[in-house]
Short mmCIF file of C-alpha atoms in Angstrom, two decimals:
data_model
loop_
_atom_site.label_atom_id
_atom_site.label_comp_id
_atom_site.label_asym_id
_atom_site.label_seq_id
_atom_site.Cartn_x
_atom_site.Cartn_y
_atom_site.Cartn_z
CA MET A 18 11.39 -24.43 12.75
CA ASP A 19 9.29 -23.23 9.82
CA ARG A 20 5.57 -22.97 10.21
CA ASP A 21 2.72 -21.89 7.96
CA PHE A 22 2.76 -18.08 7.93
CA GLU A 23 -1.01 -17.61 8.10
CA SER A 24 -1.33 -19.88 11.15
CA LEU A 25 0.92 -17.56 13.14
CA SER A 26 -1.13 -14.41 12.59
CA THR A 27 -4.56 -13.23 13.55
CA GLU A 28 -6.95 -12.46 10.71
CA VAL A 29 -8.17 -9.16 12.15
CA ALA A 30 -7.54 -7.01 15.21
CA ASP A 31 -10.44 -5.98 17.39
CA ARG A 32 -10.70 -2.23 17.76
CA ASN A 33 -10.31 -2.51 21.54
CA ASP A 34 -7.18 -4.67 21.38
CA ARG A 35 -3.96 -3.00 22.56
CA VAL A 36 -1.63 -5.66 21.21
CA LEU A 37 -1.50 -7.38 17.82
CA PRO A 38 0.36 -10.72 17.70
CA LEU A 39 2.77 -10.98 14.79
CA PRO A 40 4.75 -13.90 13.42
CA GLY A 41 8.15 -14.24 15.01
CA VAL A 42 10.74 -13.62 12.29
CA SER A 43 14.50 -14.10 12.40
CA LEU A 44 17.24 -13.23 9.90
CA SER A 45 20.22 -15.60 9.72
CA VAL A 46 23.31 -14.93 7.58
CA VAL A 47 24.26 -18.15 5.73
CA GLU A 48 26.89 -16.80 3.29
CA GLY A 49 29.38 -13.96 3.39
CA PRO A 50 31.76 -12.38 5.93
CA ASP A 51 29.12 -12.47 8.69
CA THR A 52 28.02 -16.10 8.34
CA GLY A 53 26.31 -17.18 11.55
CA LEU A 54 25.07 -13.69 12.48
CA ARG A 55 21.40 -13.69 13.51
CA PHE A 56 18.82 -11.02 14.29
CA ASP A 57 15.36 -11.58 15.77
CA VAL A 58 12.74 -9.11 14.54
CA GLU A 59 10.79 -8.03 17.62
CA ASN A 60 8.88 -4.90 16.68
CA GLY A 61 7.89 -5.88 13.15
CA GLU A 62 10.64 -3.99 11.32
CA ALA A 63 14.31 -4.59 10.48
CA ARG A 64 16.92 -2.78 8.38
CA VAL A 65 19.82 -4.45 6.61
CA GLY A 66 22.98 -2.63 5.55
CA SER A 67 26.65 -1.97 6.22
CA ALA A 68 26.25 1.26 8.22
CA PRO A 69 26.05 1.42 12.01
CA GLY A 70 22.45 1.60 13.15
CA ASN A 71 21.17 -1.22 10.93
CA ASP A 72 19.50 -4.12 12.71
CA LEU A 73 21.39 -6.64 10.59
CA ARG A 74 24.73 -4.95 10.00
CA LEU A 75 26.88 -6.66 7.40
CA ARG A 76 30.60 -6.09 6.87
CA ASP A 77 30.28 -7.01 3.19
CA PRO A 78 31.84 -4.17 1.10
CA MET A 79 29.32 -4.89 -1.67
CA VAL A 80 26.39 -4.09 0.65
CA SER A 81 25.09 -0.50 0.62
CA ARG A 82 25.03 1.62 3.75
CA LEU A 83 21.24 1.35 3.88
CA HIS A 84 20.50 -1.65 1.70
CA ALA A 85 17.07 -3.16 2.42
CA GLU A 86 14.32 -3.34 5.01
CA LEU A 87 11.80 -5.95 6.12
CA ILE A 88 8.35 -5.14 7.50
CA VAL A 89 6.36 -7.89 9.21
CA THR A 90 2.57 -7.65 9.06
CA LYS A 91 -0.13 -10.08 10.08
CA ARG A 92 -0.20 -11.53 6.56
CA ALA A 93 3.23 -11.11 5.04
CA ILE A 94 6.93 -10.39 5.38
CA ARG A 95 7.59 -7.47 3.06
CA LEU A 96 11.09 -7.00 1.64
CA ARG A 97 11.93 -3.58 0.19
CA ASP A 98 15.17 -2.52 -1.47
CA LEU A 99 16.30 0.95 -0.33
CA GLY A 100 17.91 2.03 -3.57
CA SER A 101 21.01 -0.10 -3.02
CA THR A 102 23.89 0.09 -5.47
CA ASN A 103 24.22 -3.64 -6.16
CA GLY A 104 20.60 -4.66 -5.67
CA THR A 105 18.62 -7.16 -3.60
CA PHE A 106 18.01 -10.61 -5.08
CA VAL A 107 15.57 -13.46 -4.43
CA ASN A 108 15.90 -16.62 -6.56
CA GLU A 109 18.42 -14.81 -8.80
CA LEU A 110 15.86 -12.08 -9.58
CA ARG A 111 16.47 -8.48 -8.57
CA VAL A 112 13.57 -7.22 -6.48
CA ARG A 113 12.46 -3.82 -5.27
CA ASP A 114 9.35 -4.69 -3.24
CA LEU A 115 8.28 -8.26 -2.55
CA ASP A 116 6.29 -10.36 -0.07
CA LEU A 117 8.41 -13.28 1.11
CA LEU A 118 7.61 -16.84 2.06
CA PRO A 119 9.22 -18.43 5.15
CA SER A 120 12.77 -19.79 4.64
CA THR A 121 13.38 -17.50 1.65
CA LEU A 122 17.04 -16.77 0.87
CA VAL A 123 17.85 -13.11 0.16
CA LYS A 124 21.12 -12.08 -1.48
CA VAL A 125 22.65 -8.65 -0.82
CA GLY A 126 26.15 -8.00 -2.15
CA THR A 127 28.09 -11.25 -1.70
CA SER A 128 26.12 -12.13 1.44
CA VAL A 129 23.00 -14.27 1.77
CA PHE A 130 20.59 -14.28 4.71
CA ARG A 131 17.60 -16.54 5.33
CA VAL A 132 14.25 -15.23 6.54
CA ASP A 133 12.71 -17.71 8.98
CA VAL A 134 9.39 -17.76 10.79
CA SER A 135 10.06 -18.80 14.38
CA PRO A 136 7.70 -20.41 16.92
CA ASP A 137 8.10 -17.41 19.22
CA ALA A 138 5.50 -14.87 18.13
CA GLY A 139 6.24 -11.16 18.20
CA LYS A 140 3.79 -8.36 18.88
CA VAL A 141 3.14 -4.69 18.22
CA GLU A 142 1.21 -2.18 20.28
CA LEU A 143 -2.10 -0.85 18.90
CA PHE A 144 -4.10 2.21 19.82
CA PRO A 145 -7.62 1.27 21.04
CA GLY A 146 -9.84 3.39 18.82
CA THR A 147 -10.25 4.84 15.36
CA GLN A 148 -9.48 8.52 15.98
CA PHE A 149 -6.37 10.18 17.38
CA GLY A 150 -6.92 13.92 17.50
CA PRO A 151 -7.62 15.00 13.91
CA LEU A 152 -6.23 11.71 12.56
CA VAL A 153 -8.75 9.02 11.61
CA GLY A 154 -8.23 5.35 10.81
CA GLY A 155 -9.33 1.95 12.02
CA SER A 156 -6.81 -0.11 10.03
CA VAL A 157 -4.04 -1.95 11.82
CA ALA A 158 -1.47 0.30 10.11
CA MET A 159 -3.05 3.49 11.47
CA ARG A 160 -3.75 2.14 14.95
CA ARG A 161 -0.14 0.99 15.13
CA LEU A 162 0.93 4.49 14.06
CA PHE A 163 -1.32 6.12 16.68
CA ALA A 164 0.27 4.00 19.41
CA VAL A 165 3.77 5.05 18.34
CA ILE A 166 2.76 8.74 18.19
CA GLU A 167 1.27 8.47 21.68
CA ARG A 168 4.50 6.98 23.01
CA ALA A 169 6.78 9.37 21.09
CA ALA A 170 4.91 12.43 22.34
CA ARG A 171 5.91 11.66 25.93
CA GLY A 172 9.61 12.03 25.17
CA ASP A 173 11.83 14.61 23.54
CA ALA A 174 13.61 12.52 20.89
CA THR A 175 13.98 13.76 17.33
CA VAL A 176 11.35 12.22 15.04
CA LEU A 177 11.39 11.56 11.30
CA ILE A 178 7.95 11.41 9.64
CA GLU A 179 7.91 9.81 6.20
CA GLY A 180 4.99 9.60 3.81
CA GLU A 181 3.64 10.69 0.46
CA THR A 182 2.21 14.15 -0.11
CA GLY A 183 -1.25 14.48 1.41
CA THR A 184 -0.93 11.73 4.04
CA GLY A 185 -1.03 14.15 6.99
CA LYS A 186 2.59 14.57 8.08
CA GLU A 187 2.05 18.04 9.57
CA LEU A 188 -1.01 16.82 11.49
CA VAL A 189 1.14 14.10 13.05
CA ALA A 190 3.82 16.66 13.95
CA ARG A 191 1.24 18.89 15.62
CA GLU A 192 -0.11 15.96 17.63
CA LEU A 193 3.42 15.16 18.80
CA HIS A 194 3.74 18.77 19.96
CA ASP A 195 0.27 19.16 21.49
CA ARG A 196 0.60 15.96 23.53
CA SER A 197 4.12 16.73 24.76
CA LEU A 198 5.50 18.69 27.71
CA ARG A 199 6.30 21.43 25.19
CA ALA A 200 2.65 22.01 24.30
CA SER A 201 2.66 25.46 25.91
CA GLY A 202 5.65 26.49 23.76
CA PRO A 203 5.65 27.54 20.11
CA PHE A 204 5.11 25.17 17.20
CA VAL A 205 7.01 26.43 14.15
CA ALA A 206 6.76 24.74 10.75
CA VAL A 207 9.09 25.58 7.86
CA ASP A 208 8.95 24.13 4.34
CA CYS A 209 12.59 23.45 3.46
CA GLY A 210 11.67 22.96 -0.19
CA ALA A 211 10.31 26.51 -0.42
CA ILE A 212 13.46 28.22 0.92
CA PRO A 213 15.74 29.68 -1.80
CA GLU A 214 19.15 28.05 -1.49
CA SER A 215 20.84 31.43 -1.10
CA LEU A 216 18.66 32.21 1.93
CA GLY A 217 18.55 28.76 3.51
CA GLU A 218 21.18 29.40 6.16
CA SER A 219 19.63 32.73 7.16
CA GLU A 220 16.11 31.24 7.31
CA LEU A 221 17.16 28.38 9.55
CA PHE A 222 19.82 29.97 11.73
CA GLY A 223 19.14 33.73 11.46
CA HIS A 224 21.59 36.55 10.69
CA VAL A 225 23.00 39.73 12.16
CA LYS A 226 22.80 43.19 10.68
CA GLY A 227 25.27 43.67 7.85
CA ALA A 228 25.99 39.95 7.42
CA PHE A 229 25.18 40.24 3.71
CA THR A 230 23.59 42.65 1.26
CA GLY A 231 20.03 43.28 2.39
CA ALA A 232 20.59 42.27 6.02
CA VAL A 233 19.50 45.63 7.45
CA ASN A 234 18.48 44.22 10.85
CA ASP A 235 19.24 41.31 13.14
CA ARG A 236 16.88 38.42 12.44
CA LYS A 237 16.05 35.24 14.32
CA GLY A 238 16.09 31.96 12.48
CA VAL A 239 13.38 29.35 12.91
CA PHE A 240 15.37 27.51 15.57
CA GLU A 241 15.33 30.56 17.81
CA GLU A 242 11.67 31.20 17.01
CA ALA A 243 10.85 27.68 18.20
CA HIS A 244 12.90 27.97 21.42
CA GLY A 245 11.07 26.13 24.18
CA GLY A 246 8.79 24.38 21.71
CA THR A 247 8.84 22.24 18.57
CA LEU A 248 10.27 22.87 15.11
CA LEU A 249 8.95 20.98 12.09
CA LEU A 250 11.44 20.82 9.22
CA ASP A 251 9.08 19.81 6.44
CA GLU A 252 10.60 18.29 3.28
CA ILE A 253 14.02 18.09 4.94
CA GLY A 254 15.29 16.08 1.99
CA GLU A 255 15.36 19.28 -0.07
CA LEU A 256 18.16 20.87 2.00
CA SER A 257 21.53 21.27 0.31
CA LEU A 258 24.52 19.29 1.59
CA PRO A 259 26.29 22.37 3.07
CA ILE A 260 23.20 23.27 5.11
CA GLN A 261 22.79 19.61 6.11
CA ARG A 262 26.29 19.74 7.62
CA LYS A 263 25.47 22.85 9.67
CA LEU A 264 22.13 21.38 10.73
CA LEU A 265 23.90 18.27 11.99
CA ARG A 266 26.24 20.36 14.13
CA LEU A 267 23.32 22.32 15.57
CA LEU A 268 21.49 19.12 16.51
CA GLU A 269 24.62 17.80 18.23
CA THR A 270 25.55 20.98 20.12
CA ARG A 271 22.08 22.50 20.56
CA GLU A 272 23.66 25.85 19.69
CA VAL A 273 22.82 28.09 16.77
CA ARG A 274 25.18 30.62 15.23
CA ARG A 275 23.53 33.36 13.21
CA VAL A 276 25.06 34.23 9.86
CA GLY A 277 27.71 36.84 10.52
CA ALA A 278 27.74 36.31 14.30
CA SER A 279 30.86 35.41 16.27
CA THR A 280 29.22 33.64 19.20
CA PRO A 281 26.60 30.85 19.30
CA ARG A 282 23.28 30.91 21.15
CA ALA A 283 21.83 27.97 23.04
CA VAL A 284 18.45 26.74 21.79
CA ASP A 285 16.02 24.34 23.44
CA VAL A 286 14.01 22.85 20.58
CA ARG A 287 12.52 19.49 19.76
CA VAL A 288 13.07 18.83 16.07
CA ILE A 289 10.60 16.90 13.95
CA ALA A 290 11.60 16.25 10.36
CA ALA A 291 9.21 15.26 7.58
CA THR A 292 9.74 14.19 4.00
CA ASN A 293 7.92 12.67 1.04
CA ARG A 294 11.24 11.37 -0.27
CA ASP A 295 12.76 7.98 0.45
CA LEU A 296 15.62 9.34 2.57
CA ALA A 297 17.37 5.97 2.77
CA ARG A 298 17.56 5.95 -1.02
CA THR A 299 18.91 9.52 -1.12
CA VAL A 300 21.56 8.52 1.42
CA ASN A 301 22.74 5.76 -0.93
CA GLU A 302 22.70 8.24 -3.80
CA GLY A 303 24.91 10.65 -1.84
CA LEU A 304 22.26 13.39 -1.75
CA PHE A 305 21.61 13.21 1.99
CA ARG A 306 24.13 12.81 4.78
CA GLU A 307 24.06 9.43 6.46
CA ASP A 308 25.05 10.85 9.86
CA LEU A 309 22.23 13.40 9.66
CA PHE A 310 19.78 10.67 8.69
CA TYR A 311 20.52 8.70 11.83
CA ARG A 312 20.49 11.89 13.90
CA ILE A 313 16.95 12.83 12.84
CA ALA A 314 15.60 9.26 12.64
CA VAL A 315 15.88 8.52 16.36
CA MET A 316 12.20 7.61 16.02
CA ARG A 317 10.68 6.95 12.60
CA LEU A 318 7.01 7.23 11.71
CA GLU A 319 5.86 6.10 8.26
CA LEU A 320 2.41 7.22 7.15
CA PRO A 321 0.81 4.69 4.79
CA PRO A 322 -0.75 5.97 1.54
CA LEU A 323 -4.52 5.88 1.33
CA ARG A 324 -4.49 3.16 -1.34
CA ALA A 325 -2.74 0.86 1.17
CA ARG A 326 -5.54 1.24 3.74
CA ARG A 327 -8.72 1.26 1.69
CA GLU A 328 -10.68 -0.03 4.69
CA ASP A 329 -10.22 3.44 6.22
CA ILE A 330 -11.80 5.33 3.30
CA PRO A 331 -15.47 5.03 4.46
CA LEU A 332 -14.49 6.14 7.98
CA LEU A 333 -12.37 9.01 6.68
CA ALA A 334 -14.94 10.11 4.11
CA GLN A 335 -17.72 10.21 6.71
CA HIS A 336 -15.49 12.17 9.10
CA LEU A 337 -14.56 14.73 6.43
CA PHE A 338 -18.17 14.98 5.27
CA GLU A 339 -19.40 15.74 8.79
CA GLN A 340 -16.74 18.43 9.15
CA LEU A 341 -18.30 20.16 6.14
CA VAL A 342 -22.02 19.71 6.73
CA GLY A 343 -22.38 18.95 10.45
CA ARG A 344 -22.50 15.85 12.59
CA GLY A 345 -25.19 13.24 12.04
CA THR A 346 -25.44 13.59 8.26
CA ARG A 347 -24.55 10.35 6.51
CA LEU A 348 -22.85 9.94 3.17
CA PRO A 349 -24.99 7.92 0.71
CA PRO A 350 -23.71 4.35 0.13
CA SER A 351 -23.42 5.03 -3.60
CA VAL A 352 -20.98 7.89 -2.93
CA LEU A 353 -18.95 5.79 -0.50
CA GLY A 354 -18.72 3.00 -3.07
CA ALA A 355 -17.38 5.39 -5.69
CA LEU A 356 -14.83 6.82 -3.24
CA VAL A 357 -13.51 3.41 -2.19
CA GLY A 358 -12.97 2.42 -5.82
CA ARG A 359 -10.45 5.18 -6.55
CA ASP A 360 -6.66 5.05 -6.08
CA TRP A 361 -6.28 8.54 -4.49
CA PRO A 362 -2.74 9.43 -5.57
CA GLY A 363 -3.20 12.66 -3.60
CA ASN A 364 -4.11 10.66 -0.48
CA VAL A 365 -6.28 12.16 2.29
CA ARG A 366 -5.87 15.68 0.93
CA GLU A 367 -7.30 14.63 -2.43
CA LEU A 368 -10.15 12.76 -0.72
CA ARG A 369 -11.05 15.83 1.32
CA ASN A 370 -10.97 18.10 -1.75
CA ALA A 371 -13.16 15.67 -3.72
CA ILE A 372 -15.81 15.55 -0.99
CA GLU A 373 -15.71 19.31 -0.49
CA SER A 374 -16.18 20.00 -4.20
CA GLN A 375 -19.16 17.63 -4.38
CA VAL A 376 -20.72 19.27 -1.32
CA HIS A 377 -20.37 22.78 -2.73
CA LEU A 378 -21.65 21.72 -6.14
CA GLY A 379 -24.63 20.00 -4.55
CA LEU A 380 -23.73 16.66 -6.10
CA ILE A 381 -24.33 14.66 -2.91
CA GLU A 382 -27.99 13.85 -2.48
CA GLY A 383 -29.55 15.42 0.58
CA CYS A 384 -26.77 17.96 1.07
CA SER A 385 -27.13 21.62 0.11
CA ALA A 386 -24.28 23.78 -1.09
CA ASP A 387 -24.31 25.93 2.08
CA GLY A 388 -23.19 22.94 4.16
CA GLY A 389 -26.57 22.00 5.57
CA SER A 390 -28.69 18.94 4.99
CA ASP A 391 -32.01 19.31 3.24
CA GLN A 392 -33.65 16.34 1.58
CA SER A 393 -36.07 18.50 -0.40
CA ALA A 394 -33.82 21.43 -1.39
CA PRO A 395 -33.44 21.63 -5.20
CA LEU A 396 -30.03 21.90 -6.79
CA PRO A 397 -28.98 25.37 -8.00
CA PRO A 398 -30.11 26.00 -11.60
CA GLU A 399 -26.51 26.56 -12.76
CA VAL A 400 -25.56 23.12 -11.44
CA GLU A 401 -28.58 21.52 -13.12
CA ALA A 402 -27.50 23.13 -16.40
CA LEU A 403 -23.81 22.19 -16.19
CA VAL A 404 -23.88 18.72 -14.67
CA PRO A 405 -25.42 15.80 -16.61
CA LEU A 406 -27.31 14.41 -13.62
CA HIS A 407 -29.03 11.75 -15.72
CA LEU A 408 -25.71 9.89 -16.12
CA PRO A 409 -24.07 7.50 -13.62
CA PHE A 410 -21.75 9.22 -11.13
CA LYS A 411 -18.41 8.50 -12.83
CA GLU A 412 -19.68 9.41 -16.30
CA ALA A 413 -21.34 12.58 -14.99
CA ARG A 414 -18.16 13.63 -13.22
CA ASP A 415 -16.00 13.06 -16.31
CA ALA A 416 -18.45 14.92 -18.54
CA TRP A 417 -18.54 17.86 -16.12
CA LEU A 418 -14.73 18.01 -15.96
CA ASP A 419 -14.51 17.94 -19.76
CA ARG A 420 -17.01 20.80 -19.98
CA PHE A 421 -15.10 22.77 -17.37
CA GLU A 422 -11.77 22.33 -19.18
CA THR A 423 -13.23 23.33 -22.55
CA THR A 424 -14.96 26.43 -21.15
CA TYR A 425 -11.91 27.49 -19.15
CA LEU A 426 -9.53 27.02 -22.09
CA ARG A 427 -11.72 28.92 -24.56
CA ASN A 428 -11.99 31.91 -22.26
CA LEU A 429 -8.29 31.78 -21.33
CA LEU A 430 -7.25 31.82 -24.99
CA ARG A 431 -9.78 34.50 -25.85
CA ASP A 432 -8.41 36.77 -23.10
CA SER A 433 -4.87 36.08 -24.34
CA ASP A 434 -5.73 36.84 -27.99
CA GLY A 435 -4.99 33.23 -28.92
CA ASN A 436 -1.38 33.41 -27.68
CA VAL A 437 -0.68 30.00 -26.12
CA THR A 438 2.42 31.13 -24.22
CA ARG A 439 0.57 34.07 -22.66
CA ALA A 440 -2.44 31.88 -21.89
CA ALA A 441 -0.23 29.35 -20.10
CA GLU A 442 1.27 32.13 -17.98
CA ARG A 443 -2.17 33.48 -17.09
CA GLY A 444 -3.41 29.99 -16.23
CA GLY A 445 -0.36 29.15 -14.11
CA VAL A 446 0.49 26.03 -16.14
CA SER A 447 3.24 25.03 -18.55
CA ARG A 448 2.82 25.66 -22.29
CA ARG A 449 3.14 21.93 -23.02
CA PHE A 450 0.42 21.08 -20.48
CA LEU A 451 -1.90 23.70 -22.00
CA GLN A 452 -1.29 22.34 -25.49
CA ARG A 453 -2.18 18.81 -24.35
CA LEU A 454 -5.46 20.10 -22.91
CA MET A 455 -6.20 21.94 -26.15
CA VAL A 456 -5.64 18.80 -28.22
CA ARG A 457 -7.90 16.80 -25.92
CA ALA A 458 -10.63 19.46 -26.10
CA GLY A 459 -10.23 19.94 -29.88
CA ILE A 460 -9.35 23.64 -29.55
CA ARG A 461 -6.98 25.54 -31.85
CA SER A 462 -5.33 28.77 -30.71
CA ASP A 463 -6.38 30.66 -33.85
CA ARG A 464 -10.02 30.05 -32.88
#
């Protein structure tokens, strides 16, 4: 029976609540080889595809292995295509990300399933509070995440953490380790994207002396280094397919074989993988092994971008500000208003850097550059001279950045004798990027 979606959900969740009621949602196949198949969404999420492990598994050959997913929130049923080959359609329109109404028909391949709101409400667990270790957030999305982290830390299952750059994936991994029975063991983090492909196998699994040119000693890989503890494979989506195959075998056997060795070694490691890629999409593209995806995604944690939880920005900004200048010092409302209004493509990391730069430049009223709070302390003369403090915040910031770019470029070109290529190398940027800055600043290399 269909009911009004809003009437089935609570408007807000109290910060002391441990459970958030959600609309009960069911998926019913009405066309295709699996007509009559039904799945009830209980934990607020469901995956649709032809591969084993999907919640709604379809035998339709035109459906991708990982085709689409649905996420139920208190206000909407979100449908997201996972980079499928043949697309996801609603009302004959191909969609990538869409909020659905009850009784909507969704076409995938040659199959059609209906999304119904049922009278039986679902629920998700929430963490009672706004801070979980170093992680801060009072939004439903973050409190739901905190509750899952708390539960996942008690076990030893492999965890996949997904989220954009700057959302705090390594902080989550450290919390999983610190709250686990392995907390007394090592926590080892390796950036898979920073490992040269030729050295990937040696970095992960180790090597023996003489295994290849330059292998002058035996060397442990990161799995052996993390023995008895936790290993974070950051940006796991960057691993090549051959290394993915060997990683899958290691996860299944819990044995590591060093490059050049004839016998394996047992390792006792909890693996946490993290990525800023959409791994489901890369699976469909053939760039990531499907069997490895399911092996590392025993538990999945998705960190929301900052723009999707704007209600957390004042709380986060105050927390970061107090870390810099000391507890009890409040951010001015005008600064908070400016922070909330931005999109923050760099997420929490960008927010932290923005606050830190304003603190050190003395741009936040009542806060001195040494991290203390002094209502009467004057700004440094060099800041007074460089920053147009008579302008509104946004205009002053833009003017200061323009002045910085112009000054930096002029000196960079002067030190490079006007050679743009050499200046780009010295500045650590591409030649094209430097040329765009020069055009914007009205600077010619011969000047």
